[in-house]
Short mmCIF file of C-alpha atoms in Angstrom, two decimals:
data_model
loop_
_atom_site.label_atom_id
_atom_site.label_comp_id
_atom_site.label_asym_id
_atom_site.label_seq_id
_atom_site.Cartn_x
_atom_site.Cartn_y
_atom_site.Cartn_z
CA UNK A 808 -20.33 -4.76 -11.83
CA UNK A 809 -22.75 -7.10 -13.59
CA UNK A 810 -21.90 -5.62 -16.98
CA UNK A 811 -18.20 -6.20 -16.40
CA UNK A 812 -18.76 -9.73 -15.11
CA UNK A 813 -20.77 -10.42 -18.26
CA UNK A 814 -18.10 -8.80 -20.43
CA UNK A 815 -15.39 -11.01 -18.92
CA UNK A 816 -17.59 -14.11 -18.51
CA UNK A 817 -16.80 -14.36 -14.82
CA UNK A 818 -18.39 -14.33 -11.37
CA UNK A 819 -19.83 -11.24 -9.71
CA UNK A 820 -20.18 -10.84 -5.93
CA UNK A 821 -23.24 -8.73 -5.04
CA UNK A 822 -23.32 -6.42 -2.03
CA UNK A 823 -24.59 -7.98 1.22
CA UNK A 824 -24.91 -4.75 3.25
CA UNK A 825 -28.21 -3.60 1.69
CA UNK A 826 -29.76 -7.04 2.25
CA UNK A 827 -28.86 -6.85 5.93
CA UNK A 828 -30.01 -3.22 6.16
CA UNK A 829 -33.37 -4.03 4.62
CA UNK A 830 -33.87 -6.95 7.00
CA UNK A 831 -33.41 -4.70 10.05
CA UNK A 832 -35.04 -1.61 8.52
CA UNK A 833 -38.10 -1.62 10.79
CA UNK A 834 -36.29 -2.48 14.01
CA UNK A 835 -35.80 0.34 16.51
CA UNK A 836 -32.13 -0.58 17.07
CA UNK A 837 -29.00 1.38 16.32
CA UNK A 838 -26.09 0.00 14.33
CA UNK A 839 -23.24 -1.71 16.21
CA UNK A 840 -19.63 -2.55 15.35
CA UNK A 841 -20.54 -6.22 15.55
CA UNK A 842 -23.04 -5.79 12.72
CA UNK A 843 -20.40 -4.25 10.46
CA UNK A 844 -18.05 -7.10 11.32
CA UNK A 845 -20.82 -9.54 10.37
CA UNK A 846 -21.47 -7.74 7.06
CA UNK A 847 -17.74 -7.73 6.24
CA UNK A 848 -17.42 -11.43 7.06
CA UNK A 849 -20.40 -12.40 4.90
CA UNK A 850 -19.11 -10.23 2.05
CA UNK A 851 -15.67 -11.85 2.20
CA UNK A 852 -17.17 -15.33 2.57
CA UNK A 853 -19.20 -14.77 -0.61
CA UNK A 854 -16.06 -13.58 -2.41
CA UNK A 855 -14.12 -16.63 -1.17
CA UNK A 856 -16.81 -18.97 -2.45
CA UNK A 857 -17.18 -17.30 -5.84
CA UNK A 858 -13.40 -17.03 -6.26
CA UNK A 859 -13.44 -20.81 -6.66
CA UNK A 860 -15.90 -20.42 -9.54
CA UNK A 861 -14.49 -17.39 -11.37
CA UNK A 862 -12.28 -17.41 -14.43
CA UNK A 863 -9.36 -15.90 -12.49
CA UNK A 864 -11.04 -12.49 -12.47
CA UNK A 865 -13.58 -11.82 -9.71
CA UNK A 866 -15.82 -8.76 -9.87
CA UNK A 867 -17.02 -7.60 -6.43
CA UNK A 868 -19.69 -4.97 -5.92
CA UNK A 869 -17.99 -4.04 -2.64
CA UNK A 870 -15.71 -5.51 0.02
CA UNK A 871 -14.82 -5.37 3.72
CA UNK A 872 -12.68 -2.29 3.13
CA UNK A 873 -15.78 -0.37 2.01
CA UNK A 874 -17.64 -1.74 5.04
CA UNK A 875 -15.02 -0.04 7.22
CA UNK A 876 -15.89 3.31 5.63
CA UNK A 877 -19.60 2.66 6.17
CA UNK A 878 -18.81 1.84 9.83
CA UNK A 879 -17.33 5.32 10.15
CA UNK A 880 -20.37 6.86 8.46
CA UNK A 881 -22.95 5.18 10.71
CA UNK A 882 -21.08 4.99 14.03
CA UNK A 883 -18.97 8.13 13.74
CA UNK A 884 -15.70 6.29 14.41
CA UNK A 885 -13.38 4.02 12.50
CA UNK A 886 -13.85 0.29 13.03
CA UNK A 887 -12.01 -0.84 16.19
CA UNK A 888 -10.24 -3.55 14.16
CA UNK A 889 -9.61 -3.89 10.46
CA UNK A 890 -12.49 -5.74 8.82
CA UNK A 891 -10.54 -6.40 5.64
CA UNK A 892 -8.41 -9.53 5.25
CA UNK A 893 -7.42 -8.82 1.64
CA UNK A 894 -7.62 -5.72 -0.53
CA UNK A 895 -8.79 -5.76 -4.13
CA UNK A 896 -6.18 -5.45 -6.85
CA UNK A 897 -8.18 -2.58 -8.34
CA UNK A 898 -10.95 -0.41 -6.95
CA UNK A 899 -13.33 1.23 -9.41
CA UNK A 900 -15.27 4.12 -7.92
CA UNK A 901 -18.11 5.76 -9.79
CA UNK A 902 -18.19 9.53 -9.82
CA UNK A 903 -20.96 11.55 -8.23
CA UNK A 904 -22.09 12.77 -11.69
CA UNK A 905 -24.50 9.80 -11.88
CA UNK A 906 -28.04 10.80 -10.86
CA UNK A 907 -29.05 9.68 -7.37
CA UNK A 908 -32.12 7.48 -7.12
CA UNK A 909 -33.51 6.81 -3.65
CA UNK A 910 -34.19 3.12 -3.02
CA UNK A 911 -35.66 3.55 0.46
CA UNK A 912 -32.47 2.45 2.23
CA UNK A 913 -29.82 4.92 1.14
CA UNK A 914 -29.01 7.93 3.28
CA UNK A 915 -29.66 10.42 0.55
CA UNK A 916 -27.96 12.61 -1.95
CA UNK A 917 -26.71 15.03 0.72
CA UNK A 918 -24.11 12.45 1.87
CA UNK A 919 -22.86 11.31 -1.54
CA UNK A 920 -20.04 13.83 -1.84
CA UNK A 921 -18.84 13.16 1.72
CA UNK A 922 -18.83 9.36 1.21
CA UNK A 923 -17.19 9.67 -2.20
CA UNK A 924 -14.42 11.81 -0.72
CA UNK A 925 -13.97 9.42 2.24
CA UNK A 926 -13.50 6.50 -0.15
CA UNK A 927 -10.94 8.45 -2.19
CA UNK A 928 -9.07 9.54 0.95
CA UNK A 929 -8.94 6.00 2.33
CA UNK A 930 -7.86 4.54 -1.02
CA UNK A 931 -5.06 7.11 -1.28
CA UNK A 932 -3.94 6.81 2.35
CA UNK A 933 -3.71 3.01 2.04
CA UNK A 934 -1.98 3.23 -1.33
CA UNK A 935 -4.65 1.15 -3.05
CA UNK A 936 -4.85 1.08 -6.85
CA UNK A 937 -8.05 2.78 -7.97
CA UNK A 938 -9.73 4.58 -10.81
CA UNK A 939 -12.74 6.89 -10.86
CA UNK A 940 -15.15 6.40 -13.74
CA UNK A 941 -17.73 8.95 -14.79
CA UNK A 942 -20.16 9.79 -17.53
CA UNK A 943 -22.85 7.73 -19.24
CA UNK A 944 -23.02 3.97 -18.68
CA UNK A 945 -21.09 3.11 -21.84
CA UNK A 946 -18.28 5.54 -20.92
CA UNK A 947 -18.01 4.05 -17.42
CA UNK A 948 -17.83 0.52 -18.80
CA UNK A 949 -15.20 1.55 -21.38
CA UNK A 950 -13.09 3.25 -18.69
CA UNK A 951 -13.46 0.31 -16.31
CA UNK A 952 -12.41 -2.17 -19.02
CA UNK A 953 -9.43 0.05 -19.91
CA UNK A 954 -8.36 0.09 -16.25
CA UNK A 955 -8.66 -3.70 -16.08
CA UNK A 956 -6.64 -4.11 -19.28
CA UNK A 957 -3.98 -1.79 -17.86
CA UNK A 958 -3.89 -3.86 -14.68
CA UNK A 959 -3.94 -7.31 -16.24
CA UNK A 960 -2.88 -6.92 -19.80
CA UNK A 961 -5.25 -8.22 -22.44
CA UNK A 962 -6.74 -11.07 -20.39
CA UNK A 963 -7.25 -12.32 -16.84
CA UNK A 964 -4.48 -14.87 -17.53
CA UNK A 965 -1.77 -12.18 -17.57
CA UNK A 966 1.26 -11.83 -15.33
CA UNK A 967 -0.62 -10.12 -12.47
CA UNK A 968 -3.07 -13.01 -12.32
CA UNK A 969 -0.07 -15.37 -12.20
CA UNK A 970 1.45 -13.36 -9.35
CA UNK A 971 -1.78 -13.77 -7.36
CA UNK A 972 -1.67 -17.57 -7.58
CA UNK A 973 -2.29 -19.16 -4.23
CA UNK A 974 -4.98 -16.79 -3.01
CA UNK A 975 -7.98 -18.98 -2.28
CA UNK A 976 -6.09 -21.78 -3.98
CA UNK A 977 -6.16 -20.22 -7.44
CA UNK A 978 -5.03 -17.17 -9.31
CA UNK A 979 -7.59 -14.47 -8.80
CA UNK A 980 -7.67 -10.80 -9.42
CA UNK A 981 -10.27 -9.02 -7.37
CA UNK A 982 -11.95 -5.83 -8.52
CA UNK A 983 -14.22 -3.87 -6.25
CA UNK A 984 -16.78 -1.18 -7.10
CA UNK A 985 -18.69 1.47 -5.27
CA UNK A 986 -21.74 2.92 -6.93
CA UNK A 987 -23.01 6.32 -5.91
CA UNK A 988 -26.51 5.80 -7.22
CA UNK A 989 -29.12 3.15 -7.79
CA UNK A 990 -30.50 3.07 -11.29
CA UNK A 991 -30.67 0.76 -14.28
CA UNK A 992 -27.83 2.63 -15.93
CA UNK A 993 -25.37 2.45 -13.01
CA UNK A 994 -23.72 -0.88 -13.87
CA UNK A 995 -26.34 -3.38 -14.84
CA UNK A 996 -27.33 -3.97 -18.45
#
């Protein structure tokens, strides 16, 4: 996401979930629905704030929709209420061909395929526009930019951005990403 934000000269919303997870890492408590609601609210609040600063194109590392899938993963059930107040205009999901690098917080490589498939299933069931990017970093960036161009036209000022006018008081197109690995090549430059 950082590479695309840099490419478009716009704001990037980092993921809050890992920050929260790391803060509670050594506590002997189990996850609760309320914690996922909190994570989703903070994530959306950050997006709301940065939407006021972006150049009409906001790049989000994740969103409340993804938090709903993580709720299912950790609690074994879907969230009791929808955590998402607005869906992204385009979801970009990285393929599982990217090497997994353990950061001390992630569940592990054995769950990657399951989570990847859950995201795809949920995106399809909800009819959400998405693209899967794979290959080396440069290929993923090229494919992501191509998907954005297809969505918006040649710039964030295109017709779709105009159609989104009024969301958070400005025209904003929201893109959301899910990385399947943590490494320097995933999205950062």
